[in-house]
CSV table of C-alpha atoms and ligand atoms in Angstrom, one decimal:
chain,number,residue,atom,x,y,z
A,1,MET,CA,135.6,7.0,137.6
A,2,VAL,CA,132.6,8.5,135.8
A,3,SER,CA,129.5,8.9,138.0
A,4,TYR,CA,126.1,9.0,136.3
A,5,ILE,CA,123.3,11.1,137.8
A,6,GLN,CA,119.8,10.4,136.5
A,7,ALA,CA,118.3,13.8,136.1
A,8,PRO,CA,114.9,14.7,134.7
A,9,PRO,CA,115.2,17.3,131.8
A,10,ALA,CA,114.0,20.6,133.2
A,11,ALA,CA,112.4,21.8,130.0
A,12,ALA,CA,110.5,18.5,129.4
A,13,ALA,CA,109.2,18.4,133.0
A,14,SER,CA,107.4,21.7,132.6
A,15,ALA,CA,106.4,21.4,128.9
A,16,PRO,CA,102.7,20.8,128.2
A,17,SER,CA,101.7,17.5,126.7
A,18,PRO,CA,101.9,17.6,122.8
A,19,ILE,CA,98.5,15.9,122.8
A,20,LYS,CA,96.8,19.0,124.3
A,21,ALA,CA,94.9,21.2,121.9
A,22,THR,CA,96.4,24.5,121.0
A,23,GLY,CA,93.4,25.9,119.0
A,24,ARG,CA,90.5,24.9,116.8
A,25,SER,CA,90.4,21.3,115.4
A,26,LEU,CA,91.8,20.6,112.0
A,27,ASN,CA,90.5,18.0,109.5
A,28,TRP,CA,93.4,15.8,108.3
A,29,GLY,CA,93.7,13.4,105.4
A,30,VAL,CA,96.6,10.9,105.0
A,31,VAL,CA,98.2,9.9,101.8
A,32,SER,CA,99.2,6.3,101.3
A,33,THR,CA,98.7,3.1,103.3
A,34,GLY,CA,102.4,2.2,103.6
A,35,ARG,CA,104.6,1.2,106.5
A,36,ILE,CA,105.2,4.5,108.1
A,37,VAL,CA,101.6,5.8,107.9
A,38,SER,CA,100.6,2.7,109.9
A,39,LYS,CA,103.1,3.6,112.6
A,40,VAL,CA,102.4,7.3,112.7
A,41,ILE,CA,98.6,7.5,112.4
A,42,ALA,CA,97.8,6.8,116.1
A,43,ASP,CA,100.0,9.7,117.1
A,44,LEU,CA,98.2,12.1,114.7
A,45,GLN,CA,94.8,10.8,115.9
A,46,SER,CA,95.9,11.2,119.5
A,47,LEU,CA,96.0,15.0,119.2
A,48,GLU,CA,93.0,16.6,120.9
A,49,ASP,CA,92.6,19.0,118.0
A,50,ALA,CA,93.2,16.7,115.0
A,51,ASN,CA,90.3,14.9,113.2
A,52,VAL,CA,91.8,12.4,110.8
A,53,ILE,CA,88.8,12.0,108.6
A,54,ALA,CA,90.2,10.5,105.4
A,55,VAL,CA,92.8,8.2,103.9
A,56,SER,CA,93.8,7.9,100.3
A,57,SER,CA,95.6,5.2,98.4
A,58,ARG,CA,96.3,4.4,94.8
A,59,ASN,CA,94.0,1.5,95.4
A,60,GLU,CA,90.5,1.9,96.8
A,61,GLU,CA,90.3,-1.4,98.6
A,62,ARG,CA,93.6,-0.7,100.4
A,63,ALA,CA,92.3,2.7,101.4
A,64,ARG,CA,89.0,1.2,102.7
A,65,ALA,CA,90.8,-1.5,104.7
A,66,PHE,CA,93.2,1.0,106.2
A,67,ALA,CA,90.2,3.3,107.1
A,68,ASP,CA,88.4,0.4,108.8
A,69,GLU,CA,91.5,-0.6,110.7
A,70,HIS,CA,92.2,2.9,112.0
A,71,ASP,CA,88.6,4.1,112.4
A,72,ILE,CA,88.8,6.7,109.6
A,73,GLU,CA,85.5,7.7,108.0
A,74,TRP,CA,86.4,8.4,104.4
A,75,ALA,CA,88.5,6.3,102.0
A,76,TYR,CA,89.7,7.4,98.6
A,77,GLY,CA,91.1,5.3,95.7
A,78,SER,CA,93.1,8.3,94.4
A,79,TYR,CA,95.1,11.0,96.2
A,80,GLN,CA,93.6,13.7,94.0
A,81,ALA,CA,90.1,12.7,94.9
A,82,MET,CA,90.9,13.3,98.6
A,83,PHE,CA,92.6,16.6,97.7
A,84,ASP,CA,89.4,17.7,96.0
A,85,GLU,CA,87.4,17.2,99.3
A,86,PRO,CA,86.9,20.8,100.7
A,87,GLU,CA,86.5,19.7,104.3
A,88,ILE,CA,90.1,18.4,104.4
A,89,GLU,CA,92.4,21.2,105.5
A,90,ALA,CA,95.8,19.4,106.0
A,91,VAL,CA,97.4,16.3,104.5
A,92,TYR,CA,100.2,14.1,105.7
A,93,ILE,CA,102.1,12.6,102.7
A,94,ALA,CA,104.0,9.3,103.2
A,95,THR,CA,104.8,8.0,99.8
A,96,PRO,CA,108.4,7.2,98.7
A,97,HIS,CA,110.5,10.4,98.2
A,98,GLY,CA,110.5,10.1,94.4
A,99,GLN,CA,106.8,10.7,94.5
A,100,HIS,CA,106.7,13.5,97.1
A,101,PHE,CA,107.1,16.4,94.7
A,102,GLU,CA,104.2,15.5,92.4
A,103,ILE,CA,101.8,14.6,95.2
A,104,ALA,CA,102.7,17.6,97.5
A,105,MET,CA,102.4,19.9,94.6
A,106,ALA,CA,99.0,18.5,93.8
A,107,ALA,CA,97.9,18.9,97.4
A,108,LEU,CA,99.1,22.5,97.5
A,109,LYS,CA,97.4,23.4,94.3
A,110,SER,CA,94.2,21.9,95.8
A,111,GLY,CA,94.5,24.3,98.7
A,112,LYS,CA,95.7,21.8,101.3
A,113,ASN,CA,98.3,22.5,104.1
A,114,VAL,CA,101.0,19.8,103.8
A,115,VAL,CA,103.2,17.8,106.1
A,116,CYS,CA,105.4,15.6,103.9
A,117,GLU,CA,107.7,12.9,104.9
A,118,LYS,CA,111.5,13.2,104.6
A,119,SER,CA,113.3,13.6,102.4
A,120,LEU,CA,111.0,16.4,101.3
A,121,THR,CA,111.8,15.8,97.6
A,122,ILE,CA,114.7,14.2,95.7
A,123,ASN,CA,116.4,17.4,94.8
A,124,ALA,CA,116.6,21.1,95.8
A,125,ALA,CA,114.9,22.3,92.6
A,126,GLU,CA,111.8,20.3,93.6
A,127,ALA,CA,112.0,21.6,97.2
A,128,ARG,CA,112.2,25.2,96.0
A,129,ALA,CA,109.2,24.7,93.7
A,130,LEU,CA,107.1,23.3,96.5
A,131,VAL,CA,108.1,26.2,98.8
A,132,ALA,CA,107.3,28.7,96.1
A,133,GLU,CA,103.8,27.1,95.6
A,134,ALA,CA,103.1,27.1,99.4
A,135,ALA,CA,104.2,30.7,99.6
A,136,ALA,CA,102.0,31.7,96.7
A,137,GLN,CA,99.0,29.9,98.1
A,138,ASP,CA,99.7,31.1,101.7
A,139,LEU,CA,99.6,27.4,102.8
A,140,PHE,CA,101.6,25.6,105.4
A,141,LEU,CA,104.4,23.2,104.2
A,142,MET,CA,106.7,21.2,106.4
A,143,GLU,CA,109.1,18.3,105.9
A,144,ALA,CA,108.3,15.7,108.6
A,145,VAL,CA,111.7,15.6,110.3
A,146,TRP,CA,110.1,14.5,113.6
A,147,SER,CA,113.4,14.3,115.5
A,148,ARG,CA,113.7,18.1,115.6
A,149,PHE,CA,110.6,18.3,117.7
A,150,THR,CA,111.3,15.7,120.3
A,151,PRO,CA,112.1,16.9,123.8
A,152,ALA,CA,115.5,15.0,123.8
A,153,PHE,CA,116.7,16.8,120.7
A,154,ALA,CA,115.4,20.2,122.0
A,155,ARG,CA,117.1,19.6,125.3
A,156,ALA,CA,120.4,18.6,123.6
A,157,MET,CA,120.4,21.9,121.7
A,158,GLU,CA,119.6,23.7,125.0
A,159,ILE,CA,122.6,22.1,126.8
A,160,LEU,CA,124.9,22.8,123.8
A,161,GLU,CA,123.8,26.4,123.6
A,162,SER,CA,124.2,26.9,127.3
A,163,GLY,CA,128.0,26.7,126.9
A,164,GLU,CA,128.3,24.1,129.7
A,165,LEU,CA,130.3,21.8,127.4
A,166,GLY,CA,132.2,24.7,125.6
A,167,GLU,CA,132.0,25.1,121.8
A,168,PRO,CA,130.8,22.2,119.6
A,169,SER,CA,133.6,21.1,117.4
A,170,TRP,CA,132.9,17.7,116.1
A,171,VAL,CA,129.7,15.7,115.4
A,172,GLN,CA,129.8,11.9,114.8
A,173,ALA,CA,126.5,10.3,113.9
A,174,ASP,CA,125.6,7.1,112.1
A,175,LEU,CA,122.5,5.3,111.0
A,176,GLY,CA,122.7,1.9,109.5
A,177,PHE,CA,120.8,-1.3,109.2
A,178,LYS,CA,121.0,-4.4,107.0
A,179,ALA,CA,118.2,-4.1,104.4
A,180,GLN,CA,117.7,-7.3,102.3
A,181,TYR,CA,117.9,-6.4,98.6
A,182,ASP,CA,114.5,-6.3,96.9
A,183,PRO,CA,114.3,-4.3,93.7
A,184,GLN,CA,110.6,-3.6,94.4
A,185,TRP,CA,111.3,-2.1,97.8
A,186,ARG,CA,111.6,1.7,97.7
A,187,LEU,CA,114.9,1.7,99.4
A,188,PHE,CA,116.5,0.0,96.3
A,189,ASP,CA,114.3,1.6,93.6
A,190,PRO,CA,115.9,4.5,91.8
A,191,THR,CA,112.4,5.9,90.8
A,192,ALA,CA,111.5,6.0,94.4
A,193,GLY,CA,114.6,8.0,95.3
A,194,GLY,CA,116.2,4.8,96.8
A,195,GLY,CA,119.4,4.6,98.7
A,196,ALA,CA,120.9,5.3,102.1
A,197,LEU,CA,121.5,9.0,101.5
A,198,LEU,CA,117.9,10.1,100.9
A,199,ASP,CA,116.4,7.6,103.3
A,200,LEU,CA,118.7,8.0,106.3
A,201,ALA,CA,121.1,10.9,106.1
A,202,VAL,CA,118.4,13.5,107.1
A,203,TYR,CA,118.7,12.3,110.7
A,204,PRO,CA,122.5,12.3,111.3
A,205,LEU,CA,122.5,15.6,109.4
A,206,THR,CA,120.0,17.0,111.7
A,207,TRP,CA,122.5,16.7,114.6
A,208,ALA,CA,125.3,18.4,112.6
A,209,ILE,CA,123.0,21.2,111.4
A,210,GLY,CA,121.3,21.6,114.8
A,211,THR,CA,124.7,21.9,116.5
A,212,MET,CA,126.9,23.8,114.0
A,213,GLY,CA,124.6,25.0,111.2
A,214,PHE,CA,125.1,24.4,107.5
A,215,PRO,CA,128.6,23.4,106.4
A,216,THR,CA,131.0,25.2,104.2
A,217,SER,CA,132.2,22.0,102.5
A,218,VAL,CA,130.8,18.5,101.9
A,219,GLN,CA,132.8,15.5,100.9
A,220,ALA,CA,131.3,12.0,100.4
A,221,SER,CA,132.2,8.6,99.3
A,222,ALA,CA,129.8,5.7,98.8
A,223,ASP,CA,129.3,2.2,97.4
A,224,LEU,CA,126.5,2.1,94.8
A,225,ASN,CA,124.8,-1.1,93.7
A,226,GLU,CA,124.3,-2.1,90.1
A,227,ASP,CA,121.1,0.0,89.9
A,228,GLY,CA,123.0,3.1,90.9
A,229,VAL,CA,121.5,3.2,94.4
A,230,ASP,CA,123.9,4.0,97.3
A,231,LEU,CA,124.2,1.2,99.8
A,232,GLN,CA,126.5,2.9,102.2
A,233,THR,CA,127.7,6.5,102.2
A,234,ALA,CA,130.2,8.4,104.3
A,235,ILE,CA,129.9,12.1,104.6
A,236,THR,CA,132.4,14.7,106.0
A,237,LEU,CA,131.1,18.2,106.6
A,238,GLY,CA,133.6,21.0,106.9
A,239,TYR,CA,132.9,24.3,108.9
A,240,SER,CA,134.9,27.4,109.6
A,241,GLY,CA,137.1,27.1,112.7
A,242,VAL,CA,138.0,23.8,114.1
A,243,ARG,CA,134.7,22.1,113.3
A,244,HIS,CA,133.7,19.0,111.4
A,245,ALA,CA,131.0,16.4,111.2
A,246,GLN,CA,131.4,12.8,110.2
A,247,LEU,CA,128.2,11.1,109.2
A,248,MET,CA,127.7,7.5,108.1
A,249,VAL,CA,124.5,5.9,106.6
A,250,SER,CA,124.1,2.4,105.5
A,251,LEU,CA,121.6,-0.1,104.1
A,252,ASN,CA,124.4,-2.7,104.4
A,253,SER,CA,125.4,-2.8,108.0
A,254,SER,CA,123.9,-2.6,111.4
A,255,SER,CA,125.4,0.4,113.4
A,256,THR,CA,125.2,2.0,116.8
A,257,ARG,CA,122.7,4.5,115.5
A,258,GLU,CA,123.9,7.1,118.0
A,259,ALA,CA,125.1,10.7,117.8
A,260,ARG,CA,128.0,12.3,119.7
A,261,VAL,CA,128.8,16.0,119.8
A,262,SER,CA,132.4,16.7,120.9
A,263,CYS,CA,132.9,20.1,122.4
A,264,THR,CA,135.9,22.1,123.8
A,265,ALA,CA,134.8,21.4,127.4
A,266,GLY,CA,133.1,18.0,127.2
A,267,TRP,CA,130.8,15.9,125.0
A,268,LEU,CA,127.2,15.0,124.7
A,269,GLY,CA,125.9,11.7,123.3
A,270,THR,CA,122.6,9.9,122.6
A,271,ASN,CA,121.4,6.4,123.0
A,272,ALA,CA,119.9,4.7,119.9
A,273,PRO,CA,118.2,5.6,117.7
A,274,LEU,CA,119.6,9.1,117.2
A,275,HIS,CA,116.4,10.2,115.5
A,276,ASN,CA,114.4,9.5,118.6
A,277,PRO,CA,116.7,9.1,121.6
A,278,THR,CA,115.3,8.5,125.1
A,279,LYS,CA,118.7,9.2,126.8
A,280,LEU,CA,121.2,12.0,126.6
A,281,PHE,CA,124.7,11.4,128.1
A,282,ILE,CA,126.3,14.6,129.2
A,283,HIS,CA,130.0,14.5,130.0
A,284,PRO,CA,131.4,17.9,131.1
A,285,VAL,CA,135.2,17.9,131.5
A,286,ASN,CA,134.9,19.8,134.8
A,287,GLY,CA,132.1,18.1,136.5
A,288,PRO,CA,130.3,14.8,137.0
A,289,ALA,CA,128.8,13.0,134.0
A,290,ARG,CA,125.0,12.7,134.0
A,291,THR,CA,122.2,11.0,132.0
A,292,GLU,CA,118.9,12.7,131.2
A,293,VAL,CA,116.0,10.4,130.4
A,294,PHE,CA,113.0,11.1,128.3
A,295,GLU,CA,109.6,9.3,128.1
A,296,PRO,CA,108.1,9.1,124.6
A,297,VAL,CA,104.6,10.3,124.0
A,298,GLY,CA,103.0,7.6,121.8
A,299,GLU,CA,105.7,6.8,119.2
A,300,ASN,CA,106.9,10.4,119.6
A,301,TYR,CA,105.5,11.6,116.2
A,302,THR,CA,103.0,13.6,118.3
A,303,TYR,CA,105.5,16.5,118.6
A,304,GLU,CA,105.8,17.1,114.9
A,305,PHE,CA,102.1,17.0,114.4
A,306,ARG,CA,101.6,19.3,117.4
A,307,GLU,CA,104.0,21.8,115.7
A,308,ALA,CA,102.2,21.5,112.3
A,309,THR,CA,98.8,21.9,113.9
A,310,ARG,CA,99.8,24.9,116.0
A,311,CYS,CA,101.4,26.6,113.0
A,312,ILE,CA,98.3,26.1,110.8
A,313,GLN,CA,96.1,27.3,113.6
A,314,GLU,CA,98.2,30.4,113.9
A,315,GLY,CA,98.2,31.0,110.2
A,316,LEU,CA,101.9,30.3,109.7
A,317,THR,CA,103.2,28.9,106.4
A,318,GLU,CA,106.3,27.4,107.8
A,319,SER,CA,107.5,26.0,111.1
A,320,PRO,CA,110.1,28.3,112.8
A,321,THR,CA,111.8,25.1,113.9
A,322,MET,CA,111.8,23.0,110.7
A,323,THR,CA,112.1,25.9,108.2
A,324,TRP,CA,111.8,25.9,104.4
A,325,GLU,CA,115.4,27.1,104.2
A,326,HIS,CA,116.4,24.0,106.3
A,327,SER,CA,114.7,21.6,103.8
A,328,ILE,CA,116.0,23.4,100.7
A,329,ASN,CA,119.6,23.6,102.1
A,330,THR,CA,119.4,19.9,103.1
A,331,MET,CA,118.3,19.0,99.6
A,332,ALA,CA,121.1,21.1,98.1
A,333,ILE,CA,123.6,19.2,100.3
A,334,PHE,CA,122.2,16.0,99.0
A,335,ASP,CA,122.4,17.3,95.4
A,336,GLY,CA,126.1,18.1,95.9
A,337,ILE,CA,126.7,14.6,97.4
A,338,ARG,CA,124.8,12.9,94.6
A,339,HIS,CA,126.9,14.9,92.1
A,340,GLN,CA,130.1,13.7,93.7
A,341,LEU,CA,128.9,10.1,93.8
A,342,GLY,CA,127.2,10.0,90.4
A,343,ILE,CA,123.8,9.1,91.8
A,344,ARG,CA,121.0,9.9,89.4
A,345,TYR,CA,117.3,9.2,89.6
A,346,PRO,CA,115.3,8.7,86.4
A,347,ASN,CA,112.5,11.1,87.6
A,348,ASP,CA,114.7,14.0,88.7
A,349,LEU,CA,116.5,14.8,85.4
A,350,ALA,CA,113.9,17.2,84.2
A,351,ARG,CA,113.9,19.1,87.5
A,352,THR,CA,117.5,19.4,88.5
A,353,SER,CA,118.6,22.2,86.0
A,354,ASN,CA,118.3,25.0,88.6
A,355,SER,CA,119.4,23.0,91.6
W,1,LIG,N1,109.5,9.5,109.9
W,1,LIG,C1,109.9,8.3,110.0
W,1,LIG,O1,110.1,7.7,111.0
W,1,LIG,C2,109.9,7.5,108.7
W,1,LIG,C3,110.2,6.1,108.8
W,1,LIG,C4,110.2,5.4,107.6
W,1,LIG,C5,109.9,6.0,106.4
W,1,LIG,N2,109.7,7.4,106.4
W,1,LIG,C6,109.5,8.1,105.1
W,1,LIG,O2,108.1,7.9,104.7
W,1,LIG,C7,108.0,7.7,103.3
W,1,LIG,C8,107.3,6.4,103.1
W,1,LIG,O3,108.1,5.3,103.6
W,1,LIG,P1,107.5,3.9,103.9
W,1,LIG,O4,108.5,3.1,104.5
W,1,LIG,O5,106.2,4.0,104.6
W,1,LIG,O6,107.2,3.4,102.4
W,1,LIG,P2,106.3,2.2,101.9
W,1,LIG,O7,106.0,1.2,103.0
W,1,LIG,O8,106.9,1.7,100.7
W,1,LIG,O9,104.9,2.9,101.6
W,1,LIG,C9,104.8,3.9,100.7
W,1,LIG,C10,103.4,4.0,100.2
W,1,LIG,O10,103.4,5.1,99.2
W,1,LIG,C11,102.4,4.8,98.3
W,1,LIG,N3,103.0,5.0,96.9
W,1,LIG,C12,102.7,6.0,96.1
W,1,LIG,N4,103.4,5.9,94.9
W,1,LIG,C13,104.2,4.9,95.1
W,1,LIG,C14,105.2,4.3,94.3
W,1,LIG,N5,105.5,4.8,93.0
W,1,LIG,N6,105.8,3.2,94.7
W,1,LIG,C15,105.6,2.7,95.9
W,1,LIG,N7,104.6,3.2,96.8
W,1,LIG,C16,104.0,4.3,96.3
W,1,LIG,C17,101.9,3.4,98.5
W,1,LIG,O11,100.6,3.5,99.2
W,1,LIG,P3,99.3,3.3,98.4
W,1,LIG,O12,99.5,2.2,97.4
W,1,LIG,O13,98.3,3.0,99.5
W,1,LIG,O14,99.0,4.6,97.7
W,1,LIG,C18,102.9,2.8,99.4
W,1,LIG,O15,102.3,1.9,100.3
W,1,LIG,C19,109.4,7.8,102.8
W,1,LIG,O16,109.6,9.1,102.3
W,1,LIG,C20,110.3,7.6,104.0
W,1,LIG,O17,111.5,8.3,103.9
W,1,LIG,C21,109.7,8.1,107.5
């Protein structure tokens, strides 16, 4: 019989709160008034050293309403108008992926440090161009893969690296939900970079990359709808040695939304959702199984903003945890998958030639 021991994660117990200041205060502006900004904003505002002083929207009334609701001083009816404001040092971009490149490039060219939602861009060529601009301007740029900074993910990596479970050999991770078709919704809109791949695969992939690094081979199959958007995509990653990852993303089916890492001397699993688990299940072959439990701080986006803030305070241009290489390689994997599946976006044709 498996016995479960509730154990506090040692690392999390001693870690400082992500809300605590790590240096001077930064002035932030946020781009868009969409769904995710509304969820994330309180976490950014909760940092002791973050002043969220502005919001921008394509529509001035929406910006003003959002600013009033979230106690933000300045509201702009265009993204560029906010980028032109010298007091703003960093921006958080949360538009659909199809628009990330243009907006993040405009922000960088205006001298702003950038945290941009996932997927960073819609192809690797765009990601490389953003990285080149950030490097040239000596500005911080990070894809907002918040999962990488959560204590549960960090602890999972610590356990796997400790060798307690042997060598990781197989990752299974899925992320699926039933999205009602709406051609206006970014998930189904090719110009927004719609589809399960770019919206969801970043997260299961984070478990495969975190555990085993970047793969040597990628195979995918998918079901596309009439607009050429992938509704459900299965991805198999190959590695040297006896190592694989099987990832599944879907806009068509509800799934367990869990990750499991099978190792030569046991396995580790998460509860749902795998992008922000609150439990890790650790099953060593030669010992009792245990569960480690994690308390979120806010919605748990606090950790990615702590990382970005600390990096900017320290004058870093990239996060050592969520690196530029990671984002570019991820987009290159997606390019390869899209090539296999025949997924094309109207607004990436001009920019894919060197991807
Ligand atoms: N980290 C996470 O947990 C998480 C969760 C969900 C989504 N995301 C990511 O966050 C980004 C936004 O997702 P979302 O669900 O918040 O999207 P959303 O609700 O559709 O909002 C996107 C916002 O972007 C602005 N926008 C600019 N150009 C646009 C265009 N051509 N079409 C539509 N909207 C446009 C709009 O704001 P204005 O009109 O005010 O300018 C819109 O409200 C995506 O990249 C997604 O992958 C992250």
